[in-house]
PDB file of C-alpha atoms in Angstrom:
ATOM      1  CA  ALA B   1      30.265 -67.464-154.850  1.00 77.00           C
ATOM      2  CA  GLN B   2      29.487 -68.201-158.442  1.00 83.00           C
ATOM      3  CA  SER B   3      28.160 -65.608-160.875  1.00 90.00           C
ATOM      4  CA  VAL B   4      27.084 -65.455-164.506  1.00 94.00           C
ATOM      5  CA  THR B   5      27.324 -62.595-166.990  1.00 96.00           C
ATOM      6  CA  GLN B   6      25.405 -62.420-170.236  1.00 97.00           C
ATOM      7  CA  PRO B   7      26.812 -59.262-171.829  1.00 97.00           C
ATOM      8  CA  ASP B   8      24.091 -58.815-174.435  1.00 96.00           C
ATOM      9  CA  ILE B   9      20.632 -57.801-173.242  1.00 95.00           C
ATOM     10  CA  HIS B  10      19.152 -57.887-176.752  1.00 96.00           C
ATOM     11  CA  ILE B  11      20.347 -59.438-180.003  1.00 97.00           C
ATOM     12  CA  THR B  12      18.667 -59.187-183.389  1.00 98.00           C
ATOM     13  CA  VAL B  13      19.569 -61.551-186.220  1.00 98.00           C
ATOM     14  CA  SER B  14      18.106 -62.245-189.619  1.00 98.00           C
ATOM     15  CA  GLU B  15      16.358 -65.516-190.236  1.00 97.00           C
ATOM     16  CA  GLY B  16      18.862 -68.008-191.621  1.00 98.00           C
ATOM     17  CA  ALA B  17      21.866 -66.197-190.151  1.00 98.00           C
ATOM     18  CA  SER B  18      24.144 -67.742-187.551  1.00 98.00           C
ATOM     19  CA  LEU B  19      23.822 -66.955-183.873  1.00 98.00           C
ATOM     20  CA  GLU B  20      26.166 -66.777-180.907  1.00 98.00           C
ATOM     21  CA  LEU B  21      24.994 -65.830-177.421  1.00 98.00           C
ATOM     22  CA  ARG B  22      27.720 -65.103-174.906  1.00 98.00           C
ATOM     23  CA  CYS B  23      27.974 -66.379-171.359  1.00 98.00           C
ATOM     24  CA  ASN B  24      30.826 -65.830-168.899  1.00 97.00           C
ATOM     25  CA  TYR B  25      30.867 -67.405-165.481  1.00 95.00           C
ATOM     26  CA  SER B  26      32.825 -67.051-162.281  1.00 91.00           C
ATOM     27  CA  TYR B  27      33.336 -70.137-160.161  1.00 84.00           C
ATOM     28  CA  GLY B  28      36.387 -71.471-158.368  1.00 74.00           C
ATOM     29  CA  ALA B  29      35.971 -75.141-159.115  1.00 78.00           C
ATOM     30  CA  THR B  30      34.813 -77.049-162.164  1.00 78.00           C
ATOM     31  CA  PRO B  31      31.364 -75.715-162.915  1.00 86.00           C
ATOM     32  CA  TYR B  32      28.384 -77.348-164.399  1.00 90.00           C
ATOM     33  CA  LEU B  33      26.625 -75.167-166.919  1.00 94.00           C
ATOM     34  CA  PHE B  34      23.231 -74.886-168.541  1.00 96.00           C
ATOM     35  CA  TRP B  35      21.432 -72.988-171.246  1.00 98.00           C
ATOM     36  CA  TYR B  36      17.670 -72.574-170.929  1.00 98.00           C
ATOM     37  CA  VAL B  37      15.170 -70.895-173.258  1.00 98.00           C
ATOM     38  CA  GLN B  38      11.980 -69.089-172.250  1.00 97.00           C
ATOM     39  CA  SER B  39       9.103 -68.006-174.465  1.00 94.00           C
ATOM     40  CA  PRO B  40       7.033 -65.050-173.179  1.00 91.00           C
ATOM     41  CA  GLY B  41       4.920 -65.963-170.159  1.00 90.00           C
ATOM     42  CA  GLN B  42       6.228 -69.523-170.087  1.00 92.00           C
ATOM     43  CA  GLY B  43       8.564 -71.615-167.960  1.00 94.00           C
ATOM     44  CA  LEU B  44      12.156 -72.435-168.834  1.00 96.00           C
ATOM     45  CA  GLN B  45      13.063 -75.250-171.193  1.00 96.00           C
ATOM     46  CA  LEU B  46      16.468 -76.893-171.030  1.00 96.00           C
ATOM     47  CA  LEU B  47      18.476 -76.515-174.250  1.00 98.00           C
ATOM     48  CA  LEU B  48      21.698 -78.217-173.204  1.00 97.00           C
ATOM     49  CA  LYS B  49      24.055 -78.814-170.303  1.00 95.00           C
ATOM     50  CA  TYR B  50      27.728 -79.381-169.590  1.00 93.00           C
ATOM     51  CA  PHE B  51      28.861 -81.458-166.641  1.00 89.00           C
ATOM     52  CA  SER B  52      32.202 -82.883-167.785  1.00 85.00           C
ATOM     53  CA  GLY B  53      33.942 -84.497-170.759  1.00 87.00           C
ATOM     54  CA  ASP B  54      33.641 -83.212-174.303  1.00 89.00           C
ATOM     55  CA  THR B  55      33.675 -79.421-174.194  1.00 91.00           C
ATOM     56  CA  LEU B  56      31.379 -79.107-177.222  1.00 96.00           C
ATOM     57  CA  VAL B  57      27.861 -80.123-176.258  1.00 97.00           C
ATOM     58  CA  GLN B  58      24.890 -80.596-178.496  1.00 97.00           C
ATOM     59  CA  GLY B  59      21.379 -79.688-177.458  1.00 97.00           C
ATOM     60  CA  ILE B  60      17.862 -79.602-178.754  1.00 96.00           C
ATOM     61  CA  LYS B  61      16.586 -77.491-181.659  1.00 95.00           C
ATOM     62  CA  GLY B  62      20.013 -77.485-183.362  1.00 97.00           C
ATOM     63  CA  PHE B  63      21.815 -75.557-180.625  1.00 98.00           C
ATOM     64  CA  GLU B  64      25.321 -76.271-179.381  1.00 98.00           C
ATOM     65  CA  ALA B  65      27.609 -74.710-176.787  1.00 98.00           C
ATOM     66  CA  GLU B  66      31.321 -74.822-176.130  1.00 97.00           C
ATOM     67  CA  PHE B  67      32.891 -74.792-172.677  1.00 95.00           C
ATOM     68  CA  LYS B  68      36.182 -72.881-172.618  1.00 95.00           C
ATOM     69  CA  ARG B  69      37.800 -73.083-169.213  1.00 92.00           C
ATOM     70  CA  SER B  70      40.584 -70.633-170.072  1.00 92.00           C
ATOM     71  CA  GLN B  71      38.043 -67.966-170.965  1.00 94.00           C
ATOM     72  CA  SER B  72      35.431 -68.936-168.338  1.00 94.00           C
ATOM     73  CA  SER B  73      32.886 -68.997-171.119  1.00 96.00           C
ATOM     74  CA  PHE B  74      30.039 -71.183-172.292  1.00 97.00           C
ATOM     75  CA  ASN B  75      28.719 -69.564-175.467  1.00 98.00           C
ATOM     76  CA  LEU B  76      25.613 -70.830-177.233  1.00 98.00           C
ATOM     77  CA  ARG B  77      25.586 -71.168-181.016  1.00 98.00           C
ATOM     78  CA  LYS B  78      23.253 -72.078-183.826  1.00 98.00           C
ATOM     79  CA  PRO B  79      24.298 -72.133-187.490  1.00 98.00           C
ATOM     80  CA  SER B  80      20.957 -71.002-188.936  1.00 98.00           C
ATOM     81  CA  VAL B  81      18.309 -69.220-186.892  1.00 98.00           C
ATOM     82  CA  HIS B  82      14.590 -69.790-187.423  1.00 97.00           C
ATOM     83  CA  TRP B  83      11.847 -67.294-186.596  1.00 96.00           C
ATOM     84  CA  SER B  84      10.618 -69.689-183.891  1.00 96.00           C
ATOM     85  CA  ASP B  85      13.924 -69.243-182.032  1.00 97.00           C
ATOM     86  CA  ALA B  86      12.854 -65.762-180.912  1.00 97.00           C
ATOM     87  CA  ALA B  87      12.777 -65.986-177.110  1.00 97.00           C
ATOM     88  CA  GLU B  88      14.835 -65.162-174.050  1.00 97.00           C
ATOM     89  CA  TYR B  89      17.891 -67.287-173.320  1.00 98.00           C
ATOM     90  CA  PHE B  90      19.426 -67.860-169.907  1.00 97.00           C
ATOM     91  CA  CYS B  91      22.819 -69.227-168.986  1.00 97.00           C
ATOM     92  CA  ALA B  92      23.200 -70.773-165.528  1.00 95.00           C
ATOM     93  CA  VAL B  93      26.071 -72.118-163.464  1.00 92.00           C
ATOM     94  CA  GLY B  94      25.787 -74.593-160.622  1.00 87.00           C
ATOM     95  CA  ALA B  95      27.854 -75.564-157.632  1.00 70.00           C
ATOM     96  CA  SER B  96      28.098 -79.143-156.485  1.00 57.00           C
ATOM     97  CA  TYR B  97      26.754 -78.426-153.001  1.00 61.00           C
ATOM     98  CA  GLY B  98      23.024 -78.085-152.652  1.00 61.00           C
ATOM     99  CA  ASN B  99      22.441 -78.045-156.402  1.00 72.00           C
ATOM    100  CA  LYS B 100      21.951 -74.308-156.381  1.00 82.00           C
ATOM    101  CA  LEU B 101      21.951 -72.567-159.747  1.00 90.00           C
ATOM    102  CA  VAL B 102      22.905 -68.982-160.440  1.00 91.00           C
ATOM    103  CA  PHE B 103      21.361 -67.463-163.560  1.00 94.00           C
ATOM    104  CA  GLY B 104      22.501 -64.717-165.860  1.00 95.00           C
ATOM    105  CA  ALA B 105      20.184 -61.788-166.579  1.00 95.00           C
ATOM    106  CA  GLY B 106      19.184 -63.279-169.913  1.00 96.00           C
ATOM    107  CA  THR B 107      19.518 -62.328-173.589  1.00 97.00           C
ATOM    108  CA  ILE B 108      16.424 -61.535-175.633  1.00 97.00           C
ATOM    109  CA  LEU B 109      16.736 -62.811-179.183  1.00 98.00           C
ATOM    110  CA  ARG B 110      14.762 -61.159-181.948  1.00 98.00           C
ATOM    111  CA  VAL B 111      14.641 -62.716-185.409  1.00 98.00           C
ATOM    112  CA  LYS B 112      13.876 -60.534-188.400  1.00 96.00           C
ATOM    113  CA  SER B 113      12.597 -61.889-191.683  1.00 90.00           C
TER     114      SER B 113
ATOM    115  CA  ASP E   1       2.828 -87.338-168.669  1.00 63.00           C
ATOM    116  CA  GLY E   2       5.342 -86.421-165.991  1.00 72.00           C
ATOM    117  CA  GLY E   3       5.895 -82.810-165.229  1.00 94.00           C
ATOM    118  CA  ILE E   4       5.537 -79.824-162.955  1.00 97.00           C
ATOM    119  CA  THR E   5       2.295 -77.927-162.567  1.00 97.00           C
ATOM    120  CA  GLN E   6       1.862 -74.496-161.066  1.00 97.00           C
ATOM    121  CA  SER E   7      -1.384 -72.814-160.169  1.00 96.00           C
ATOM    122  CA  PRO E   8      -2.891 -70.401-160.604  1.00 96.00           C
ATOM    123  CA  LYS E   9      -1.476 -68.941-163.803  1.00 96.00           C
ATOM    124  CA  TYR E  10      -2.335 -65.418-162.597  1.00 96.00           C
ATOM    125  CA  LEU E  11      -2.805 -64.316-158.994  1.00 95.00           C
ATOM    126  CA  PHE E  12      -3.879 -60.975-157.616  1.00 93.00           C
ATOM    127  CA  ARG E  13      -2.929 -59.841-154.144  1.00 90.00           C
ATOM    128  CA  LYS E  14      -4.464 -57.058-152.111  1.00 90.00           C
ATOM    129  CA  GLU E  15      -2.431 -54.963-149.704  1.00 86.00           C
ATOM    130  CA  GLY E  16      -1.753 -56.797-146.444  1.00 87.00           C
ATOM    131  CA  GLN E  17      -2.889 -60.142-147.802  1.00 92.00           C
ATOM    132  CA  ASN E  18      -0.980 -63.419-147.793  1.00 95.00           C
ATOM    133  CA  VAL E  19      -1.277 -65.533-150.939  1.00 96.00           C
ATOM    134  CA  THR E  20      -0.120 -69.062-151.678  1.00 97.00           C
ATOM    135  CA  LEU E  21       1.265 -70.343-154.959  1.00 98.00           C
ATOM    136  CA  SER E  22       0.955 -74.040-155.688  1.00 98.00           C
ATOM    137  CA  CYS E  23       3.668 -76.271-157.167  1.00 98.00           C
ATOM    138  CA  GLU E  24       3.183 -79.990-157.758  1.00 98.00           C
ATOM    139  CA  GLN E  25       5.471 -82.486-159.494  1.00 98.00           C
ATOM    140  CA  ASN E  26       4.945 -86.099-160.493  1.00 97.00           C
ATOM    141  CA  LEU E  27       8.544 -86.740-161.522  1.00 95.00           C
ATOM    142  CA  ASN E  28       9.411 -88.396-158.199  1.00 95.00           C
ATOM    143  CA  HIS E  29      12.104 -85.761-157.705  1.00 95.00           C
ATOM    144  CA  ASP E  30      13.596 -85.233-154.264  1.00 94.00           C
ATOM    145  CA  ALA E  31      14.562 -81.577-154.636  1.00 94.00           C
ATOM    146  CA  MET E  32      12.304 -78.605-155.363  1.00 95.00           C
ATOM    147  CA  TYR E  33      12.970 -74.886-155.804  1.00 96.00           C
ATOM    148  CA  TRP E  34      11.225 -71.537-155.999  1.00 97.00           C
ATOM    149  CA  TYR E  35      12.575 -68.698-158.116  1.00 97.00           C
ATOM    150  CA  ARG E  36      11.456 -65.145-158.633  1.00 97.00           C
ATOM    151  CA  GLN E  37      11.903 -63.553-162.066  1.00 96.00           C
ATOM    152  CA  ASP E  38      11.936 -59.808-162.667  1.00 94.00           C
ATOM    153  CA  PRO E  39      12.626 -58.212-166.054  1.00 87.00           C
ATOM    154  CA  GLY E  40      16.340 -57.858-166.726  1.00 84.00           C
ATOM    155  CA  GLN E  41      17.372 -59.678-163.550  1.00 86.00           C
ATOM    156  CA  GLY E  42      17.260 -63.316-164.471  1.00 90.00           C
ATOM    157  CA  LEU E  43      16.023 -65.771-161.861  1.00 94.00           C
ATOM    158  CA  ARG E  44      16.726 -65.438-158.163  1.00 94.00           C
ATOM    159  CA  LEU E  45      16.373 -68.294-155.694  1.00 94.00           C
ATOM    160  CA  ILE E  46      13.797 -67.820-152.936  1.00 96.00           C
ATOM    161  CA  TYR E  47      13.746 -71.202-151.159  1.00 96.00           C
ATOM    162  CA  TYR E  48      14.760 -74.748-151.926  1.00 94.00           C
ATOM    163  CA  SER E  49      14.066 -78.143-150.412  1.00 94.00           C
ATOM    164  CA  GLN E  50      16.253 -81.191-150.846  1.00 92.00           C
ATOM    165  CA  ILE E  51      14.037 -83.646-148.955  1.00 92.00           C
ATOM    166  CA  VAL E  52      10.607 -83.758-147.366  1.00 95.00           C
ATOM    167  CA  ASN E  53      10.209 -81.730-144.168  1.00 96.00           C
ATOM    168  CA  ASP E  54      13.392 -79.790-144.827  1.00 94.00           C
ATOM    169  CA  PHE E  55      14.032 -76.530-146.703  1.00 95.00           C
ATOM    170  CA  GLN E  56      16.606 -73.746-146.844  1.00 94.00           C
ATOM    171  CA  LYS E  57      16.507 -70.060-147.594  1.00 95.00           C
ATOM    172  CA  GLY E  58      17.809 -68.885-150.908  1.00 92.00           C
ATOM    173  CA  ASP E  59      19.094 -65.442-151.794  1.00 91.00           C
ATOM    174  CA  ILE E  60      15.830 -63.510-151.396  1.00 95.00           C
ATOM    175  CA  ALA E  61      13.754 -65.374-148.776  1.00 97.00           C
ATOM    176  CA  GLU E  62      12.518 -62.331-146.836  1.00 96.00           C
ATOM    177  CA  GLY E  63       8.740 -61.973-147.058  1.00 96.00           C
ATOM    178  CA  TYR E  64       8.225 -65.552-148.253  1.00 98.00           C
ATOM    179  CA  SER E  65       7.544 -68.879-146.559  1.00 98.00           C
ATOM    180  CA  VAL E  66       7.355 -72.486-147.748  1.00 98.00           C
ATOM    181  CA  SER E  67       6.473 -75.948-146.550  1.00 98.00           C
ATOM    182  CA  ARG E  68       7.417 -79.424-147.776  1.00 98.00           C
ATOM    183  CA  GLU E  69       5.053 -81.912-146.195  1.00 98.00           C
ATOM    184  CA  LYS E  70       4.853 -84.159-149.244  1.00 97.00           C
ATOM    185  CA  LYS E  71       7.483 -85.104-151.776  1.00 97.00           C
ATOM    186  CA  GLU E  72       5.393 -83.938-154.705  1.00 97.00           C
ATOM    187  CA  SER E  73       4.296 -80.562-153.317  1.00 98.00           C
ATOM    188  CA  PHE E  74       6.185 -77.362-152.431  1.00 98.00           C
ATOM    189  CA  PRO E  75       3.796 -74.414-151.922  1.00 98.00           C
ATOM    190  CA  LEU E  76       5.104 -70.866-151.615  1.00 98.00           C
ATOM    191  CA  THR E  77       3.354 -68.232-149.490  1.00 98.00           C
ATOM    192  CA  VAL E  78       3.958 -64.590-150.299  1.00 96.00           C
ATOM    193  CA  THR E  79       3.331 -62.775-147.042  1.00 95.00           C
ATOM    194  CA  SER E  80       2.305 -59.192-146.397  1.00 91.00           C
ATOM    195  CA  ALA E  81       5.915 -58.557-145.368  1.00 90.00           C
ATOM    196  CA  GLN E  82       6.965 -58.824-149.019  1.00 91.00           C
ATOM    197  CA  LYS E  83       6.560 -55.200-150.088  1.00 88.00           C
ATOM    198  CA  ASN E  84       7.234 -55.681-153.775  1.00 92.00           C
ATOM    199  CA  PRO E  85       5.660 -59.019-154.716  1.00 93.00           C
ATOM    200  CA  THR E  86       4.825 -58.281-158.350  1.00 95.00           C
ATOM    201  CA  ALA E  87       6.869 -60.778-160.350  1.00 96.00           C
ATOM    202  CA  PHE E  88       6.808 -64.047-162.258  1.00 96.00           C
ATOM    203  CA  TYR E  89       7.337 -67.038-159.955  1.00 98.00           C
ATOM    204  CA  LEU E  90       8.845 -70.270-161.206  1.00 97.00           C
ATOM    205  CA  CYS E  91       8.966 -73.624-159.479  1.00 97.00           C
ATOM    206  CA  ALA E  92      11.550 -76.245-160.415  1.00 96.00           C
ATOM    207  CA  SER E  93      12.547 -79.737-159.374  1.00 95.00           C
ATOM    208  CA  SER E  94      15.532 -82.043-159.713  1.00 93.00           C
ATOM    209  CA  GLU E  95      16.237 -85.690-158.959  1.00 91.00           C
ATOM    210  CA  GLY E  96      18.646 -85.125-156.129  1.00 82.00           C
ATOM    211  CA  GLN E  97      21.112 -82.876-154.426  1.00 69.00           C
ATOM    212  CA  GLY E  98      24.135 -83.238-156.634  1.00 72.00           C
ATOM    213  CA  ARG E  99      24.823 -82.122-160.170  1.00 75.00           C
ATOM    214  CA  GLU E 100      21.272 -82.502-161.328  1.00 83.00           C
ATOM    215  CA  THR E 101      19.305 -80.800-164.041  1.00 90.00           C
ATOM    216  CA  GLN E 102      16.469 -78.602-162.819  1.00 93.00           C
ATOM    217  CA  TYR E 103      13.163 -78.792-164.667  1.00 95.00           C
ATOM    218  CA  PHE E 104      10.740 -75.896-164.552  1.00 96.00           C
ATOM    219  CA  GLY E 105       7.016 -75.429-164.296  1.00 97.00           C
ATOM    220  CA  PRO E 106       5.027 -72.936-166.406  1.00 96.00           C
ATOM    221  CA  GLY E 107       5.075 -70.174-163.785  1.00 97.00           C
ATOM    222  CA  THR E 108       2.629 -67.982-161.866  1.00 97.00           C
ATOM    223  CA  ARG E 109       2.387 -64.245-162.433  1.00 96.00           C
ATOM    224  CA  LEU E 110       1.568 -62.350-159.227  1.00 96.00           C
ATOM    225  CA  LEU E 111       0.100 -58.882-159.457  1.00 93.00           C
ATOM    226  CA  VAL E 112      -0.804 -56.425-156.726  1.00 89.00           C
ATOM    227  CA  LEU E 113      -4.210 -54.730-156.765  1.00 84.00           C
TER     228      LEU E 113
END
């Protein structure tokens, strides 16, 4: 069965600094991977996804993520964080059968001015 | 605008009471999902439905029930058998059963009186 680990529960960065959120997955076959963002009390918004092909994927709001098969990782990055990026971020991995997703526990991002 | 709506935004349940959460989508998606979110635990799958009149249990189905009589609707009933129902409930949908992106509604927060 697939699983996802987000090692950092909370991360605090200064506005304008770069950001990297870590995601490690466990899945026997080629996974498909997502990053979602959630503002307090809201639903999840898709940031980006990886299904196949280029291992560096671009998403909305200036985010990107890199799929590294050898490290079973799919880390999310942004070169310059804005105060509006403060939210909770979830990594998810999917299997091809039944389109079931498994989510990580999430990383709460705080942005200080 | 196409999207997923969930109602109500807040729901209060008394001891021994069944309550039903509504989820409607106008995206013409075949598949729909219910997740439960608790702080620090990410999202856990309760039930999912890949086509009308068919649904499967997810990882935490005990104490919940669903129906899928129409393509656009997937209501979730939290029964009195669910002893710890306080959580944030998210509904999602996707086009089909393969490697599809799931899109989320705004959520319903269930509280116990």
